[in-house]
mmCIF file of C-alpha atoms in Angstrom:
data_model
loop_
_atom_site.group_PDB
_atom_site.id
_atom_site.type_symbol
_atom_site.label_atom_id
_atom_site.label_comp_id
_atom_site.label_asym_id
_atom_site.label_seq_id
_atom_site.Cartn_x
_atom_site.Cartn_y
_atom_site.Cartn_z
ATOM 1 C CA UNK A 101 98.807 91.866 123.969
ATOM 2 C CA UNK A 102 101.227 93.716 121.483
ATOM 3 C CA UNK A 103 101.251 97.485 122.280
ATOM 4 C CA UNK A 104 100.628 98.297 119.031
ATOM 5 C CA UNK A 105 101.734 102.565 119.026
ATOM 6 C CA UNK A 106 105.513 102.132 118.727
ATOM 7 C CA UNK A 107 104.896 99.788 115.679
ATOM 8 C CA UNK A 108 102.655 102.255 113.617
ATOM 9 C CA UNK A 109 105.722 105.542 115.192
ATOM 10 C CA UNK A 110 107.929 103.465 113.869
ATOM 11 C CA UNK A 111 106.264 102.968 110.239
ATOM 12 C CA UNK A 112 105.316 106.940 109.991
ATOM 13 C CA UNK A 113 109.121 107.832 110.613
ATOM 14 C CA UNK A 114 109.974 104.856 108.071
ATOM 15 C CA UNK A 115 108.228 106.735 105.473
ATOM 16 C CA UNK A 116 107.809 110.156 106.651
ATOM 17 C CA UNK A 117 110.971 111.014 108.361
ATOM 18 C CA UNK A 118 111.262 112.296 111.849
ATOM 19 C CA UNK A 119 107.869 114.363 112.920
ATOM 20 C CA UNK A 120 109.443 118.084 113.579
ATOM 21 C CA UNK A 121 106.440 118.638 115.966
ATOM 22 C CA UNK A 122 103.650 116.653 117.854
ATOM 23 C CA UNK A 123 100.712 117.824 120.071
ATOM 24 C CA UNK A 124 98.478 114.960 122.393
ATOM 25 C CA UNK A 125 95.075 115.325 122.661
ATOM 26 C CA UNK A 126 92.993 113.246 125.495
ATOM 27 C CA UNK A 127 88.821 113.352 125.236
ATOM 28 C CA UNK A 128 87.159 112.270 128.157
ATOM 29 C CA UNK A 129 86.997 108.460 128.349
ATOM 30 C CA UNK A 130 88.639 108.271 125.227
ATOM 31 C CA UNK A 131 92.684 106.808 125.247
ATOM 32 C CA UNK A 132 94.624 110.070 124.100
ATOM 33 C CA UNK A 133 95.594 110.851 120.668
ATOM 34 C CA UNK A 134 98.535 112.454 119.267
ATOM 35 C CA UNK A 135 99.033 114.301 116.053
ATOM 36 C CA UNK A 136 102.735 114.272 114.546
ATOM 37 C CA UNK A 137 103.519 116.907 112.032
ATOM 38 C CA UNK A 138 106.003 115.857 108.956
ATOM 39 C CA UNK A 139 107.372 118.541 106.952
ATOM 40 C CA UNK A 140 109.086 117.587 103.385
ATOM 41 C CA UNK A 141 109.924 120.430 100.692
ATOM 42 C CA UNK A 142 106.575 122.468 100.499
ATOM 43 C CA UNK A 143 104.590 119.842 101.962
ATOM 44 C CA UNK A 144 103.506 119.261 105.535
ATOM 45 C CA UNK A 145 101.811 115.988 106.264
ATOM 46 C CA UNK A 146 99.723 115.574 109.878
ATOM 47 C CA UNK A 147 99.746 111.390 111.174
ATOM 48 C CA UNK A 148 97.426 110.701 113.702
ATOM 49 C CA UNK A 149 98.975 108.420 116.630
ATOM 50 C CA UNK A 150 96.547 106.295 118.705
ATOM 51 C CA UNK A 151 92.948 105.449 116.851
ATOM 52 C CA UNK A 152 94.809 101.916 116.148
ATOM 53 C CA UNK A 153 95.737 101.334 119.734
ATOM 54 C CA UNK A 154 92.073 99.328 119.416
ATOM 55 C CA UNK A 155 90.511 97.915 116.324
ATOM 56 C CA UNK A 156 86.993 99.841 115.492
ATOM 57 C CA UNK A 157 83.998 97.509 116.134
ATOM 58 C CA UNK A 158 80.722 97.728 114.584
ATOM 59 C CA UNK A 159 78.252 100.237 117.353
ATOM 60 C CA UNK A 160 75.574 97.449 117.287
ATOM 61 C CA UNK A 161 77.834 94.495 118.294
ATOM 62 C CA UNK A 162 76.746 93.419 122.125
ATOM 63 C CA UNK A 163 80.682 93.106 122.925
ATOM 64 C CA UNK A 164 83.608 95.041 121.451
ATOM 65 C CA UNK A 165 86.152 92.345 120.447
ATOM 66 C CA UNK A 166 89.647 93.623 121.836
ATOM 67 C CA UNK A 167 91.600 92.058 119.272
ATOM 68 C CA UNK A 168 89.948 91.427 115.640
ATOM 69 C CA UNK A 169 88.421 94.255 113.812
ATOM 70 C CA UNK A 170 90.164 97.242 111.654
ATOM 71 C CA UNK A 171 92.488 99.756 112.712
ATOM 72 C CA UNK A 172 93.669 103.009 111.018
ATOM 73 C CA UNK A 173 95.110 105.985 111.216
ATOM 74 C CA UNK A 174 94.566 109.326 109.478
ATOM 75 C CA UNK A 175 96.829 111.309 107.297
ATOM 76 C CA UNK A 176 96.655 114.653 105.852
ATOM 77 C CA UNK A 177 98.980 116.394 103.419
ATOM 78 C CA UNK A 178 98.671 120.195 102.937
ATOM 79 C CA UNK A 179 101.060 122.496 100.886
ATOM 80 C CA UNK A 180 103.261 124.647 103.092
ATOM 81 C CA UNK A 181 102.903 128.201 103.881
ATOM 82 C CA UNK A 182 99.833 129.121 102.452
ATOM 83 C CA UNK A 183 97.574 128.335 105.741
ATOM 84 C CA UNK A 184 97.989 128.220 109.068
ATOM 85 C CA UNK A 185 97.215 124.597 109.170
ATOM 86 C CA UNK A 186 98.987 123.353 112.453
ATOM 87 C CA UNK A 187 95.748 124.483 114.011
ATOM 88 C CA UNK A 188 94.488 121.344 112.069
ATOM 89 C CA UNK A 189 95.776 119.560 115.336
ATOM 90 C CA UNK A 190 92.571 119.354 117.159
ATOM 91 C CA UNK A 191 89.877 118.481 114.557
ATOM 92 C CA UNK A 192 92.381 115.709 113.129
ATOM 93 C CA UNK A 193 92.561 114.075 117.133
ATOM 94 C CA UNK A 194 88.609 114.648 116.793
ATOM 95 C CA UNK A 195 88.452 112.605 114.146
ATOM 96 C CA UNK A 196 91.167 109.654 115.078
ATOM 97 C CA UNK A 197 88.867 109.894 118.198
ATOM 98 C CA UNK A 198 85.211 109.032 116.513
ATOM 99 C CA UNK A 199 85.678 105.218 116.452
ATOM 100 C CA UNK A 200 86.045 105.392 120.125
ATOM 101 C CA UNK A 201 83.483 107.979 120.970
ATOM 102 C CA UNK A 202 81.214 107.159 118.347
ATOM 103 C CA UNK A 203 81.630 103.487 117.781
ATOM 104 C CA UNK A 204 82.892 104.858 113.956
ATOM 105 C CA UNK A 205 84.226 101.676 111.718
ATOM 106 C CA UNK A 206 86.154 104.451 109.147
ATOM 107 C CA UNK A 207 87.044 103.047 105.844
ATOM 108 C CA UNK A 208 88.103 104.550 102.207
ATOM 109 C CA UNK A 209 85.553 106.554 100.597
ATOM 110 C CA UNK A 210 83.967 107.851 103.732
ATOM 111 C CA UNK A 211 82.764 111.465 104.868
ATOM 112 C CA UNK A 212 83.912 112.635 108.243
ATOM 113 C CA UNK A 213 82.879 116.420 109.286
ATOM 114 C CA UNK A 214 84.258 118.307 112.174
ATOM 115 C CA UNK A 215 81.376 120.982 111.574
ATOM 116 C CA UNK A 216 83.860 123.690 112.234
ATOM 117 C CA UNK A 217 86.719 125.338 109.413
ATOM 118 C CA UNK A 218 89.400 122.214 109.571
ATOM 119 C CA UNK A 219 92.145 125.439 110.427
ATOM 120 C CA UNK A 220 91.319 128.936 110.566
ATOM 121 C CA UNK A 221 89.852 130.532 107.844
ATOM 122 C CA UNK A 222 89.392 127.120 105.580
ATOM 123 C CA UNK A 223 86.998 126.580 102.976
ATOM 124 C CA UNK A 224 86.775 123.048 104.505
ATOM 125 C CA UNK A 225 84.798 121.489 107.523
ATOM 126 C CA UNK A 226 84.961 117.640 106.223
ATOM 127 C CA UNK A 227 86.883 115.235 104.751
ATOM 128 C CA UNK A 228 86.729 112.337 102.219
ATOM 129 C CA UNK A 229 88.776 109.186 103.572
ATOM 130 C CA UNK A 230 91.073 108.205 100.205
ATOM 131 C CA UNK A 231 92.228 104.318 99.835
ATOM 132 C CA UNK A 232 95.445 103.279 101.925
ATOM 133 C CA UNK A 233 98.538 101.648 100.855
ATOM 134 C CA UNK A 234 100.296 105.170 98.922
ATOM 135 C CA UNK A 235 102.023 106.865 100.800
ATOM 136 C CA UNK A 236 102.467 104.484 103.971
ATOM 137 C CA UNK A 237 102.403 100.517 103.527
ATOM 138 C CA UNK A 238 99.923 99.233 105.622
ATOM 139 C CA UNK A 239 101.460 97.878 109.107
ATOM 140 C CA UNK A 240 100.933 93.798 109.336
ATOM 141 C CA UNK A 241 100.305 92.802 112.953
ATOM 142 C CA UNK A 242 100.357 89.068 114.267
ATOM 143 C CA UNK A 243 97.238 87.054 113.532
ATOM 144 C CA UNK A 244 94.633 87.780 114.941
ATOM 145 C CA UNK A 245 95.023 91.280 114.301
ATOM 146 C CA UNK A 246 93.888 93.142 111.024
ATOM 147 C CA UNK A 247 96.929 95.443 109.307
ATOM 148 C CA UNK A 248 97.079 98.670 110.537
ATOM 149 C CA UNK A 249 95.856 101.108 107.620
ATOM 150 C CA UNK A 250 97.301 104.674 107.144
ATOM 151 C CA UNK A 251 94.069 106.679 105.287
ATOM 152 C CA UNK A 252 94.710 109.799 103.448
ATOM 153 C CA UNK A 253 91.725 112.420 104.177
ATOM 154 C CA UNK A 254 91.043 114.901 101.282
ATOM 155 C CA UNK A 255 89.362 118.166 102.622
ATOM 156 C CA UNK A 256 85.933 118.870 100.807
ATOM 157 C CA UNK A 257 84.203 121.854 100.785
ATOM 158 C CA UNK A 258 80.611 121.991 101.944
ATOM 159 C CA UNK A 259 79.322 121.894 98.412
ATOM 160 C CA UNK A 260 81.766 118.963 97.657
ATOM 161 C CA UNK A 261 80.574 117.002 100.719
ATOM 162 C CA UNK A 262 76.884 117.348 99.910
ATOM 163 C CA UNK A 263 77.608 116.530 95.706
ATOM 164 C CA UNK A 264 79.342 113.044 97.157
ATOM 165 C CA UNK A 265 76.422 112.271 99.384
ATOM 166 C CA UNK A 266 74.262 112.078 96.345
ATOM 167 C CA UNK A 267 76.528 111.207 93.515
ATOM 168 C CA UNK A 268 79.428 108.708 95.205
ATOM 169 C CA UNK A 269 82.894 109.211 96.491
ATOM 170 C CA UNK A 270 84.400 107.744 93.086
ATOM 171 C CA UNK A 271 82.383 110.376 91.236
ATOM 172 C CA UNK A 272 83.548 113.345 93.508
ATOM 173 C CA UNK A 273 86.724 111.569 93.029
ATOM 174 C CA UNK A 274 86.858 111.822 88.810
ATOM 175 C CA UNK A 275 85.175 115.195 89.038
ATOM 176 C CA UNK A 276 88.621 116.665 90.918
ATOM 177 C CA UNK A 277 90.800 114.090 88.685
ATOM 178 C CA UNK A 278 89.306 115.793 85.537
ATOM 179 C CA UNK A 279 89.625 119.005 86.914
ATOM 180 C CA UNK A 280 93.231 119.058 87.684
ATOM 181 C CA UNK A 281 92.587 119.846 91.473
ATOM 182 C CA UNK A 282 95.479 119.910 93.582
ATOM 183 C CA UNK A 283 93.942 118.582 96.987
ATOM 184 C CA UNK A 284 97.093 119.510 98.500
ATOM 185 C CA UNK A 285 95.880 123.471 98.376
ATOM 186 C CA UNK A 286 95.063 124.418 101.639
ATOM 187 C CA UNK A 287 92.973 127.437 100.183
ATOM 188 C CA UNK A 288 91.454 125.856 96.885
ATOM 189 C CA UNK A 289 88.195 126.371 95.630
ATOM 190 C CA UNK A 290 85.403 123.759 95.602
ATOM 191 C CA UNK A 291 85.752 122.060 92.169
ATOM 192 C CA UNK A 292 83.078 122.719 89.452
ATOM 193 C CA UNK A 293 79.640 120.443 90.076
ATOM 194 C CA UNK A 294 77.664 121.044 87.335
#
């Protein structure tokens, strides 16, 4: 079986550059994680290394299938200087961790919450999963194995989060379009809901 890790490296620094800084995380009985940090002009972007080692398989299924299913990694982009978001580290491997802990299948438009600030002192404890295939081409693998899929995350607030459970991720979505919201702004307010 392809060892799939130096593929999706190899596609992050094909886009990204060379990480300037990387931290591994390992949960108990969970395959360990890294986080690579990419800094370009006044933006730093944090990869996630290792949720695609496995495709995520559905919780209920009686077997997890070793090859077919989705993989994906995570991807935040934060403006520089204005946080100290390296500390995002942890609750990003927490994350990339879920469809192994959790049995998480995470796909474009969902909510993930870390239930803590995602760095210290942020108005954000969740995220919204955006749609792949932007900033990183998706990674095609040998048949039988689905593409690996880069997903942006855009931090909500709490008051975000709960508008998108009842109204939709596109409607959250054309709320912060129509807004001007620059999800990039590591300090930003929640966007206007009523």
């Amino acid at each position: 079986m392809v060892d799939v890790l130096p593929l999706v490296e190899a596609r992050l620094t094909t886009a990204l550059g060379e990480p300037d800084a990387r931290a591994a995380v390992t949960f108990l009985g969970t395959d360990r994680i890294e986080v690579l940090r990419f800094s370009e002009g006044d933006v730093v972007r944090y990869a996630t290394l290792g949720m695609s080692a496995h495709p995520m398989t559905d919780p209920t299924a009686m077997l997890a299938d070793p090859v077919k299913g989705p993989r994906a990694e995570l991807v935040l982009s934060v403006r520089a200087g204005l946080a100290d978001t390296d500390k995002v580290l942890r609750p990003l491997a927490v994350l990339a961790a879920a469809p192994q802990v959790e049995g998480l299948i995470v796909t474009p438009g969902a909510s993930l919450d870390v239930g803590e600030p995602l760095w210290p002192g942020a108005p954000f404890t969740s995220v919204l999963v955006g749609e792949p295939g932007g900033l990183i081409e998706d990674l095609e693998l040998d048949d039988p194995m689905e593409p690996v899929r880069f997903l942006p995350l855009l931090p909500m607030t709490p008051n975000e989060a709960a508008w998108k459970r009842v109204h939709g991720a596109p409607a959250l979505q054309e709320r912060w379009l129509a807004n001007g919201t620059d999800l990039r702004d590591p300090a930003r307010r929640s966007v206007p809901l009523d």
